[in-house]
PDB file of C-alpha atoms in Angstrom:
ATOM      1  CA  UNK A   1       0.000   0.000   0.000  1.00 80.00           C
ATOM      2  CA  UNK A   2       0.950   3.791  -0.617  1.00 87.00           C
ATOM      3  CA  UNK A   3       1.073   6.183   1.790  1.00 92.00           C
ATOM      4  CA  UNK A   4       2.407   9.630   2.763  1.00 96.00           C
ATOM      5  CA  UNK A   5       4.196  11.678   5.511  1.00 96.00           C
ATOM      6  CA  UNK A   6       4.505  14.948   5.810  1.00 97.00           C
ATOM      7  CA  UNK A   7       6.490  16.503   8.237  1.00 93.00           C
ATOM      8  CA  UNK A   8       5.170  19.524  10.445  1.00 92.00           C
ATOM      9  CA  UNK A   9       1.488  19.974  10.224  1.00 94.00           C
ATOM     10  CA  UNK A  10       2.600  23.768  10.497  1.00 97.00           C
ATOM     11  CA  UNK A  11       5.555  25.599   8.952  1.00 97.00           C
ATOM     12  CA  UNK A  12       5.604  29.075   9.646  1.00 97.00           C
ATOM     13  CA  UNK A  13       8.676  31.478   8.034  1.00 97.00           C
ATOM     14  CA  UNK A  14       9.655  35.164   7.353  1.00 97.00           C
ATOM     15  CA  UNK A  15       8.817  36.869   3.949  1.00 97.00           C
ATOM     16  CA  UNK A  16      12.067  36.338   1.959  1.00 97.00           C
ATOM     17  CA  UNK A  17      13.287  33.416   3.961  1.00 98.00           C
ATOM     18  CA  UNK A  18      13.762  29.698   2.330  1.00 98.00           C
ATOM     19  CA  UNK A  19      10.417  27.524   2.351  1.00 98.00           C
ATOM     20  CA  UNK A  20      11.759  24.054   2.887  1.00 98.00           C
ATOM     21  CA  UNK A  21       8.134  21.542   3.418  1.00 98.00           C
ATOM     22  CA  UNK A  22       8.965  17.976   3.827  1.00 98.00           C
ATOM     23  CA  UNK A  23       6.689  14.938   2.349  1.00 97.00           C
ATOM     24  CA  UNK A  24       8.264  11.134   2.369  1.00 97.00           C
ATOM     25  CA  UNK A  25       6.356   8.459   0.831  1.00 95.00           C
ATOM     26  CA  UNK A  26       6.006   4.557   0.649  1.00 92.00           C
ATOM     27  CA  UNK A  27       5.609   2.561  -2.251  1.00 87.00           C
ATOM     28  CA  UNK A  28       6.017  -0.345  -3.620  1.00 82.00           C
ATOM     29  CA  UNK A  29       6.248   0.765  -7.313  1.00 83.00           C
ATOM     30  CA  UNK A  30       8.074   3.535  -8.865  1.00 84.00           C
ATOM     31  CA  UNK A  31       5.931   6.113  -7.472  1.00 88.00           C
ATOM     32  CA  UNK A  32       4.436   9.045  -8.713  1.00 92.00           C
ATOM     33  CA  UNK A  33       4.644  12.423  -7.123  1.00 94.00           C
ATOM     34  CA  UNK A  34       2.609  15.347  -6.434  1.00 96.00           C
ATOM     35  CA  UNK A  35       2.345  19.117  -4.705  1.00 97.00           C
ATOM     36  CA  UNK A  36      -0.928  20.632  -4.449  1.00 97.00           C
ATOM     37  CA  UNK A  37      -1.911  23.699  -2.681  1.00 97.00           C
ATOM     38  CA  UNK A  38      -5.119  25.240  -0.978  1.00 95.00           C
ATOM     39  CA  UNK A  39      -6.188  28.093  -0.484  1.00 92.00           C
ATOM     40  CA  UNK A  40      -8.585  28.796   2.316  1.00 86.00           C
ATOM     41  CA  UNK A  41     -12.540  27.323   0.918  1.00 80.00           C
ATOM     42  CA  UNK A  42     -10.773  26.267  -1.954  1.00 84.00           C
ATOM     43  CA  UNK A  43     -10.126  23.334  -4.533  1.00 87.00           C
ATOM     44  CA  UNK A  44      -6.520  22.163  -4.726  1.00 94.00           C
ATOM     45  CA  UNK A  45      -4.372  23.803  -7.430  1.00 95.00           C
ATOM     46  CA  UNK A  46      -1.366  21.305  -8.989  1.00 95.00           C
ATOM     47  CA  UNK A  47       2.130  22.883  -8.160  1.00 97.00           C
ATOM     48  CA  UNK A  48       4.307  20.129  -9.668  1.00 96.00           C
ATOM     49  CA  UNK A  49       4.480  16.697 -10.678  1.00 94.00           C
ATOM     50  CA  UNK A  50       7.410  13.834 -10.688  1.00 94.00           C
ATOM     51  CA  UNK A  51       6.547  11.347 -12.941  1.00 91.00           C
ATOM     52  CA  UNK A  52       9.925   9.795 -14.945  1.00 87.00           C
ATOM     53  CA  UNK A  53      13.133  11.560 -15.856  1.00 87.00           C
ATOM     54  CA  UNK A  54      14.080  14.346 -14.085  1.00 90.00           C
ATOM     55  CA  UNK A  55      14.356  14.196 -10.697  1.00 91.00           C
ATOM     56  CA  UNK A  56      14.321  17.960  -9.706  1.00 96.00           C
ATOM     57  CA  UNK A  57      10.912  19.192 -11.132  1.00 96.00           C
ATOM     58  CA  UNK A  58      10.048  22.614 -11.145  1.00 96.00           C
ATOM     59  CA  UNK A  59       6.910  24.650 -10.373  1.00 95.00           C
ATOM     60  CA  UNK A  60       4.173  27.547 -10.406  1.00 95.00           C
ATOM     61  CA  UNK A  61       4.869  30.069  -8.166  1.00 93.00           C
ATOM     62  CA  UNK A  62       8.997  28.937  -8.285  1.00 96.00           C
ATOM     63  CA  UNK A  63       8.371  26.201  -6.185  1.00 97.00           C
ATOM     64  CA  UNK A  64       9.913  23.108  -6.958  1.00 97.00           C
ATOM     65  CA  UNK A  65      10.833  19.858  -5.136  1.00 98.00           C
ATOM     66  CA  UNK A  66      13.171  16.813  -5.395  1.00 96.00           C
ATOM     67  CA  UNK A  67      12.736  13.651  -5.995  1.00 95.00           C
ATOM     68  CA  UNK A  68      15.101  11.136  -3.728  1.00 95.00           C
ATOM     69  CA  UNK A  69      14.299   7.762  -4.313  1.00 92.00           C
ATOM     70  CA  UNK A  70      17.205   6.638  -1.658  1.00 93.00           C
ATOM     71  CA  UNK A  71      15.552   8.528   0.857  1.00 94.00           C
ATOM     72  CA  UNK A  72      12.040   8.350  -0.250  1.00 95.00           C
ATOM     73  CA  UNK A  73      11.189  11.946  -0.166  1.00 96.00           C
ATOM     74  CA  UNK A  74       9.934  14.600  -2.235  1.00 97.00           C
ATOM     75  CA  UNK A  75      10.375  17.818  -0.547  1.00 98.00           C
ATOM     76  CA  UNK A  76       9.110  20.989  -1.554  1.00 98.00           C
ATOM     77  CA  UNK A  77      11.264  24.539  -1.362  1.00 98.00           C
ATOM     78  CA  UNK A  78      11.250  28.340  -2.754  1.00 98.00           C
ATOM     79  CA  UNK A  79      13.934  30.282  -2.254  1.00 97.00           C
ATOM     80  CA  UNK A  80      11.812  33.500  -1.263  1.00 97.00           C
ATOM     81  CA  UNK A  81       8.682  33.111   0.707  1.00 97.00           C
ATOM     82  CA  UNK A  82       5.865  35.960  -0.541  1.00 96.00           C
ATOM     83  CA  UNK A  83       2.966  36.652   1.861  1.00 96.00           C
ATOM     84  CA  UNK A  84       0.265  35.402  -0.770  1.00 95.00           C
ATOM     85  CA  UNK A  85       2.126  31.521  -0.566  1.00 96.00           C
ATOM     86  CA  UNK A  86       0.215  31.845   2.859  1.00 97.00           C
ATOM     87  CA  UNK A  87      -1.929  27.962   2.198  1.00 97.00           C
ATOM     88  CA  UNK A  88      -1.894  24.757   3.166  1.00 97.00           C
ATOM     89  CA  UNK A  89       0.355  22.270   1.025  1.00 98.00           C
ATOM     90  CA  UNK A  90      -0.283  18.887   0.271  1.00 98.00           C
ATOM     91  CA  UNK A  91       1.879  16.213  -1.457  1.00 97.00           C
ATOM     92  CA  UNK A  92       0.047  12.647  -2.829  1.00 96.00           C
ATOM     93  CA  UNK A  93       1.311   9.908  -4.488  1.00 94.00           C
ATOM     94  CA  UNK A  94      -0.343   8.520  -7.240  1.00 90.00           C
ATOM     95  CA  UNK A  95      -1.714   4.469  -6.923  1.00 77.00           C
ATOM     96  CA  UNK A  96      -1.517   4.721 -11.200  1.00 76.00           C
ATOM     97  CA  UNK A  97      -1.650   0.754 -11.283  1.00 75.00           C
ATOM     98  CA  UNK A  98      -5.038   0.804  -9.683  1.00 74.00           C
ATOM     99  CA  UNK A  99      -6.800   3.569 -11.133  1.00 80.00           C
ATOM    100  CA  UNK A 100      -4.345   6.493 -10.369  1.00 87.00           C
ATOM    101  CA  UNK A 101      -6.345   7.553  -7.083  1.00 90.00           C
ATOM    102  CA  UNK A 102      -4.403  10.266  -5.204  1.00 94.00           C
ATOM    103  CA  UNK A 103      -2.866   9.163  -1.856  1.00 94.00           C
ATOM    104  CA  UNK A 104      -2.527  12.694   0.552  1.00 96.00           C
ATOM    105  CA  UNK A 105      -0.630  13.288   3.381  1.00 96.00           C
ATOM    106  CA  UNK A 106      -2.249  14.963   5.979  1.00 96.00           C
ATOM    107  CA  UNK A 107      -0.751  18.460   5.127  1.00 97.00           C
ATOM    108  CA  UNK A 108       1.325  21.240   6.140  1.00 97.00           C
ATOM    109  CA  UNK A 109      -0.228  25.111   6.967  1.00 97.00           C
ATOM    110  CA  UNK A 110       2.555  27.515   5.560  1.00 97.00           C
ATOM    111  CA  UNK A 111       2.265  30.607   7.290  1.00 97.00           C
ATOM    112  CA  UNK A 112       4.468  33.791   6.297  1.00 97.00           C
ATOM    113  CA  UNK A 113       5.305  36.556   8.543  1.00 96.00           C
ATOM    114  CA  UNK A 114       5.665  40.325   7.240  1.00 94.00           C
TER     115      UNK A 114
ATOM    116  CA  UNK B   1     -10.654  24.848 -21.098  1.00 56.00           C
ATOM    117  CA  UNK B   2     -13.422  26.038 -18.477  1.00 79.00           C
ATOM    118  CA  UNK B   3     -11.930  24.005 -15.278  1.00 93.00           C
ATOM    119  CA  UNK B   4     -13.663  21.404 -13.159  1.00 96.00           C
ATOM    120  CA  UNK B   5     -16.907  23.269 -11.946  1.00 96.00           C
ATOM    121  CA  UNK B   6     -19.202  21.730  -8.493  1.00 97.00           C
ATOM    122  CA  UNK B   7     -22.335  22.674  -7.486  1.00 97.00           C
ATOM    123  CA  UNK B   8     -23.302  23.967  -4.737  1.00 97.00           C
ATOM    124  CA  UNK B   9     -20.502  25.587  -3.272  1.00 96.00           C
ATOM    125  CA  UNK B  10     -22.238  24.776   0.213  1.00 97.00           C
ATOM    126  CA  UNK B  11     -25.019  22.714   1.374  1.00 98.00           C
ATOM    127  CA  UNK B  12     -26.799  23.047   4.644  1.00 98.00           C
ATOM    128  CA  UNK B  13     -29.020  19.957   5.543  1.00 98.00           C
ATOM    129  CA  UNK B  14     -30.577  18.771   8.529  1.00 98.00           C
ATOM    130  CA  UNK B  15     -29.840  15.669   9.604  1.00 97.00           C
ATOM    131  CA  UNK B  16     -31.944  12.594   7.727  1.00 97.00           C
ATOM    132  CA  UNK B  17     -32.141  14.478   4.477  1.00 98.00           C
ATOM    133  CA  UNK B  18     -31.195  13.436   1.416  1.00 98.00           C
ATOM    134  CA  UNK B  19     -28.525  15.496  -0.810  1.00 98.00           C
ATOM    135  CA  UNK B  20     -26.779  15.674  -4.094  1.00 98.00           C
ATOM    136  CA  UNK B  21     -23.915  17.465  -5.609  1.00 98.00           C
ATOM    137  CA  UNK B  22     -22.860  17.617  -8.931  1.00 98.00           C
ATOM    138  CA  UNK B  23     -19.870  18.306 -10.338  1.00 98.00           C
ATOM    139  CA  UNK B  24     -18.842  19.106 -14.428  1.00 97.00           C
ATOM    140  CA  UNK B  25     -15.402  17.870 -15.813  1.00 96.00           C
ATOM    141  CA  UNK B  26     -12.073  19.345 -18.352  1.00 94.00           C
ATOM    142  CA  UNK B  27     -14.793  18.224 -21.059  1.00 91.00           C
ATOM    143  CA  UNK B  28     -12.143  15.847 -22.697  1.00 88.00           C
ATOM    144  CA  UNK B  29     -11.210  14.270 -19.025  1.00 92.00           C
ATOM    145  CA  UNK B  30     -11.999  10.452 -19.366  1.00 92.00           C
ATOM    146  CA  UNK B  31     -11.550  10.053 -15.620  1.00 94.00           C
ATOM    147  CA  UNK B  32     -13.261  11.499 -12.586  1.00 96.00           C
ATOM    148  CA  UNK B  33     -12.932  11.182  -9.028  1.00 96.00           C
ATOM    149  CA  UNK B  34     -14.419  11.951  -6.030  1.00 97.00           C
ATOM    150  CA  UNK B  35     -12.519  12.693  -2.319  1.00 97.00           C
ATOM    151  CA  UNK B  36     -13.832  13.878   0.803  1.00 97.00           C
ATOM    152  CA  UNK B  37     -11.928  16.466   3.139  1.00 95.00           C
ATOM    153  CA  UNK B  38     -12.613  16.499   6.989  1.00 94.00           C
ATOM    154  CA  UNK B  39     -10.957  19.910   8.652  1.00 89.00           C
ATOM    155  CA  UNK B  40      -7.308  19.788   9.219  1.00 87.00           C
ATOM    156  CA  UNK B  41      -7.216  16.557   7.085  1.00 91.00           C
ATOM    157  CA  UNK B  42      -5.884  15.684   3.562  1.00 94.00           C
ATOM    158  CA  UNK B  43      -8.411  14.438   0.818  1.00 95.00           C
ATOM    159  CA  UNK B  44      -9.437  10.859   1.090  1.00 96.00           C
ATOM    160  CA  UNK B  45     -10.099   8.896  -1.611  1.00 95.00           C
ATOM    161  CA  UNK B  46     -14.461   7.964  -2.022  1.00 96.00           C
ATOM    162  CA  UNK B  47     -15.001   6.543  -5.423  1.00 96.00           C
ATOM    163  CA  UNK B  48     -13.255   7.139  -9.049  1.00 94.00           C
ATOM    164  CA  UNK B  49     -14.867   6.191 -12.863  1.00 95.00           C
ATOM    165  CA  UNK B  50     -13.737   5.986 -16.023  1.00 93.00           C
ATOM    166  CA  UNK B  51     -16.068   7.443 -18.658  1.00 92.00           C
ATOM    167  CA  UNK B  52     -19.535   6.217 -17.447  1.00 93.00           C
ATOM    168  CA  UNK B  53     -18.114   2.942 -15.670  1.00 93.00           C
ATOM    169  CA  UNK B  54     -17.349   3.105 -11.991  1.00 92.00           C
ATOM    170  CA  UNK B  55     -14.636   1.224 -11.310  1.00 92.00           C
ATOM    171  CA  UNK B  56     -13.334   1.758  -7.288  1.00 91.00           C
ATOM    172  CA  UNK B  57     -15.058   2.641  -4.198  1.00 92.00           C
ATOM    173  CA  UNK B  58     -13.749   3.228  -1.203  1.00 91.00           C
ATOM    174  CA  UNK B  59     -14.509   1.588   2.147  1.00 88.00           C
ATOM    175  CA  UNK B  60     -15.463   4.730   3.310  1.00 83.00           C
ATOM    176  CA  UNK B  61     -18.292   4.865   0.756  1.00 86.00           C
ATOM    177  CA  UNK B  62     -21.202   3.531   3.099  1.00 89.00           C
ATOM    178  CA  UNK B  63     -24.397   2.157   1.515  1.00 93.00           C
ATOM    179  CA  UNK B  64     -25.933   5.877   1.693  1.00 96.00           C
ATOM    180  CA  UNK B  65     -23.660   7.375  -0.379  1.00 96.00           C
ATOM    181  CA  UNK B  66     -23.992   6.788  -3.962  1.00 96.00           C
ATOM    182  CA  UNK B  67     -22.477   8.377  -7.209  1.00 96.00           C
ATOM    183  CA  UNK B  68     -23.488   7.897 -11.313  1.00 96.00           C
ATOM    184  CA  UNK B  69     -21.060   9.375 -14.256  1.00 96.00           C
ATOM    185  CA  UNK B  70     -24.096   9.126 -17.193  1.00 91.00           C
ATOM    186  CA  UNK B  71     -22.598   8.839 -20.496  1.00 86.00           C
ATOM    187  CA  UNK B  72     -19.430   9.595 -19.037  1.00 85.00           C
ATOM    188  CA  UNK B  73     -19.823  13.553 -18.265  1.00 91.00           C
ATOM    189  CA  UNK B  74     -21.064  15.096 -15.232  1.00 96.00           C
ATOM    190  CA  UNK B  75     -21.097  13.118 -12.629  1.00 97.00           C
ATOM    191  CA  UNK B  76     -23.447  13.302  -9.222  1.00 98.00           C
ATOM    192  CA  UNK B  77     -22.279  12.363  -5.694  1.00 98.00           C
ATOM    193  CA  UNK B  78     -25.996  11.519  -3.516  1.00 97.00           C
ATOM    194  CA  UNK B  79     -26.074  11.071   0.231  1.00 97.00           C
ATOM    195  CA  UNK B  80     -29.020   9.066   1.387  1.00 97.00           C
ATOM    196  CA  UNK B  81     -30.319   9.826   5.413  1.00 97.00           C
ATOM    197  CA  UNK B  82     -27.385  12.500   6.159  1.00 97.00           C
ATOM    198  CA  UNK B  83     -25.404  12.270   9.467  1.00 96.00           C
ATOM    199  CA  UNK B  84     -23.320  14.504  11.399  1.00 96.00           C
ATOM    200  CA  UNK B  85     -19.617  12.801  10.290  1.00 95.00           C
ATOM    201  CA  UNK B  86     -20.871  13.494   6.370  1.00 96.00           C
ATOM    202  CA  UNK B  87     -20.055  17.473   7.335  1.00 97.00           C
ATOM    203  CA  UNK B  88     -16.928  17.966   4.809  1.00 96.00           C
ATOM    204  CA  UNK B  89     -15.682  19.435   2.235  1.00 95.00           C
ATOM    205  CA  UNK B  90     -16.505  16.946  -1.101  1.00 97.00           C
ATOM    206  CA  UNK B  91     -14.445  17.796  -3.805  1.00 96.00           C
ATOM    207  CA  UNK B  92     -13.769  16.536  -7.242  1.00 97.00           C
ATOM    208  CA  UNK B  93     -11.422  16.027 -10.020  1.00 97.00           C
ATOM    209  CA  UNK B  94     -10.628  15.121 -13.265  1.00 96.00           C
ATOM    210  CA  UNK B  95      -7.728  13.983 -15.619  1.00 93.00           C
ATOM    211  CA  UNK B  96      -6.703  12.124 -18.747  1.00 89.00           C
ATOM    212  CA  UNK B  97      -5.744   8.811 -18.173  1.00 75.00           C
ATOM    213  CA  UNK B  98      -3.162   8.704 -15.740  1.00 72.00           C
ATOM    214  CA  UNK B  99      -1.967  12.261 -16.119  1.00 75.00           C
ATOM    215  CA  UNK B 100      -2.356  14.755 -12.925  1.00 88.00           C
ATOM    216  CA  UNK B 101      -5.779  15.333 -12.117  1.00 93.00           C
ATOM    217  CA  UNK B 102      -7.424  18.652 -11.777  1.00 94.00           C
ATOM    218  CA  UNK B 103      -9.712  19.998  -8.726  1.00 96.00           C
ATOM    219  CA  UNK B 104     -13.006  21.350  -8.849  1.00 96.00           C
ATOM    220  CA  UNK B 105     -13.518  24.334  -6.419  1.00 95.00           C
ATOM    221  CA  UNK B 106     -15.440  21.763  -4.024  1.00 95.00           C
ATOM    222  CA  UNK B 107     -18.995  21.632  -2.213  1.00 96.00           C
ATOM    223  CA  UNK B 108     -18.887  22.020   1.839  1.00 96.00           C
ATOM    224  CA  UNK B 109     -22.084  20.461   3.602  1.00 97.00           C
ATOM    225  CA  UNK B 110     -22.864  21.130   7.097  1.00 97.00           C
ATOM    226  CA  UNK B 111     -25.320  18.763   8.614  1.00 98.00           C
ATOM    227  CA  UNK B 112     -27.203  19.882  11.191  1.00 97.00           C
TER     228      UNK B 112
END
């Protein structure tokens, strides 16, 4: 079975400062990766995606995340936190042999201070 | 490309009522899922189809709740004799084939 952990259920940083969020997964298949973000009352919105080849994938918003498969994480970072990337973050991996269902982890509430 | 669109956006019911919520696919999205998110919680997975065949539900999909994708477009989500624990935030999505799939804005119902 799938399943992810993210780290910190809140993560709260200084405009300008690094945003470092931290999601490992399990899997028994070569997994595929995901960063969504939501806005207060609102649907999630796709960041990024791992899939094959690359393992650094890049972002909306210049977010971007790694993909470590000796570690079995996919963190997310941006260099420069803004006040509007005030959200909650979630990362899912994708059970694509069985009908690509989105596995979440339980999220992380960014909050940015002025 | 119009987005994923749900309706309502909210839903206020009083316990033992029925309800339904609808929700409108990309329009050349093949699959569509549904998830349920309790506050503070990451979306759980409820049921998924592909084009008008369902073809997962979730063990969290009790014998009340109920979904149909006719002729594989819109799709409904019913809730027979609401309860308390359905209050959440029901949201859906959409993609093609196995790519990422794309959220709908969502439908929160508060049963009273």
């Amino acid at each position: 079975a799938q399943s992810v952990t993210q780290l910190g259920s809140h993560v709260s940083v200084s405009e300008g400062a690094l945003v470092l969020l931290r999601c490992n997964y399990s899997s028994s298949v070569p997994p595929y990766l995901f960063w969504y973000v939501q806005y207060p009352n609102q649907g999630l919105q796709l960041l990024l995606k791992y899939t094959t080849g690359a393992t650094l994938v890049k972002g909306i918003n210049g977010f971007e995340a790694e993909f470590k498969k000796s570690e079995t994480s996919f963190h997310l970072t941006k260099p420069s936190a803004h006040m509007s990337d005030a959200a909650e973050y979630f990362c899912a991996v994708s059970d694509y042999n069985q009908g690509g269902k989105l596995i979440f982890g339980q999220g992380t509430e960014l909050s940015v201070k002025p | 490309d119009t987005g994923v669109s749900q309706d309502p956006r909210h839903k206020i019911t009083k316990r033992g009522q029925n309800v339904t919520f609808r929700c409108d696919p990309i329009s050349e999205h093949n699959r569509l899922y549904w998830y349920r998110q309790t506050l503070g919680q990451g979306p759980e997975f409820l049921t998924y189809f592909q084009n008008e065949a369902q073809l997962e539900k979730s063990r969290l999909l009790s014998d009340r709740f109920s979904a149909e994708r006719p002729k594989g477009s819109f799709s409904t989500l019913e809730i027979q004799r609401t309860e308390q624990g359905d209050s959440a935030m029901y949201l859906c999505a959409s993609s093609r084939d196995y790519y990422e799939q794309y959220f709908g804005p969502g439908t929160r119902l508060t049963v009273t």
